[in-house]
C-alpha cells in the first residue's frame, strides 16, 4: 500500500510538472553491487550480477531513482517467474552508452501487449490476478527518460523477459 501511494504521488508530481530528477555522474559498477546486495537480502532466488571486466562504467543518473528503477525491474522479474529460476543483471557498454539488462526466465509477455506494459494501470493478460496495480513500469519509463535514457523490452511468452535500461555517459 505504501509503495502504491508513493507511485501515485510520483505520477501526480510528474503530471503537475514538479517531479524533480537529478542528473549526476554515478558509478554503475558500484551502484549495481549495492542494489544486488539489497535484492539478494530480500529475494529468495539465484541472482547473478555480471559486470564488465576491468572497466568501471559511469552514467548520468539520479542515484535514488536509478535504484528504484532497478528494484522495480527486479521485483517484476521475481514476481513473474516460477520458483527456482535465476535473475541475471548485466552491465554492458554499447556505442551509444551504458546498458543494463534485467533478465528472467519467467512467464513472458504476449507479443501484442509488449508496448502496453509501460502505460499506467496496464497489466498483461497473463499476469496473475491481484499481484500488482500496473504502475511500476510507467514510473520506470518516466524516471529513465527523465535521466535522458530509454527503456526497452524483449520477451518470449512462457520463456522469459529482458528489460534493458540505456543511459547517457
Ligand atoms: N518480468 C516480467 N515478466 C512478465 N511480465 C511482466 C514482467 N514485468 C512486467 N510484466 C507485465 O507488465 C505489467 C506491468 O508491469 P508493472 O510493473 O507496471 O505493474 P505490476 O507489476 O502489475 O504492478 P506494480 O504497480 O505493483 O508494479 C505486469 O502486470 C505484467 O503483466
Ligand atoms: Mg511491477
PDB file of C-alpha atoms and ligand atoms in Angstrom, residues 72 75-76 79-80 131-137, ligand 2:
ATOM      1  CA  UNK A  72      11.130  -2.298  -9.727  1.00  0.00           C
ATOM      2  CA  UNK A  75      10.642  -7.090  -8.323  1.00  0.00           C
ATOM      3  CA  UNK A  76       8.810  -7.795 -11.601  1.00  0.00           C
ATOM      4  CA  UNK A  79       7.036 -11.796  -9.306  1.00  0.00           C
ATOM      5  CA  UNK A  80       6.519 -13.068 -12.858  1.00  0.00           C
ATOM      6  CA  UNK A 131      -0.323  -9.281  -7.909  1.00  0.00           C
ATOM      7  CA  UNK A 132       0.075  -5.641  -8.895  1.00  0.00           C
ATOM      8  CA  UNK A 133      -1.560  -2.408  -9.986  1.00  0.00           C
ATOM      9  CA  UNK A 134       0.218  -1.836 -13.298  1.00  0.00           C
ATOM     10  CA  UNK A 135       2.071   1.305 -12.224  1.00  0.00           C
ATOM     11  CA  UNK A 136       5.679   0.168 -11.688  1.00  0.00           C
ATOM     12  CA  UNK A 137       6.802   0.221 -15.327  1.00  0.00           C
TER      13      UNK A 137
HETATM   14 MG1  LIG B   2       5.625  -4.172 -11.142  1.00  0.00          MG
END
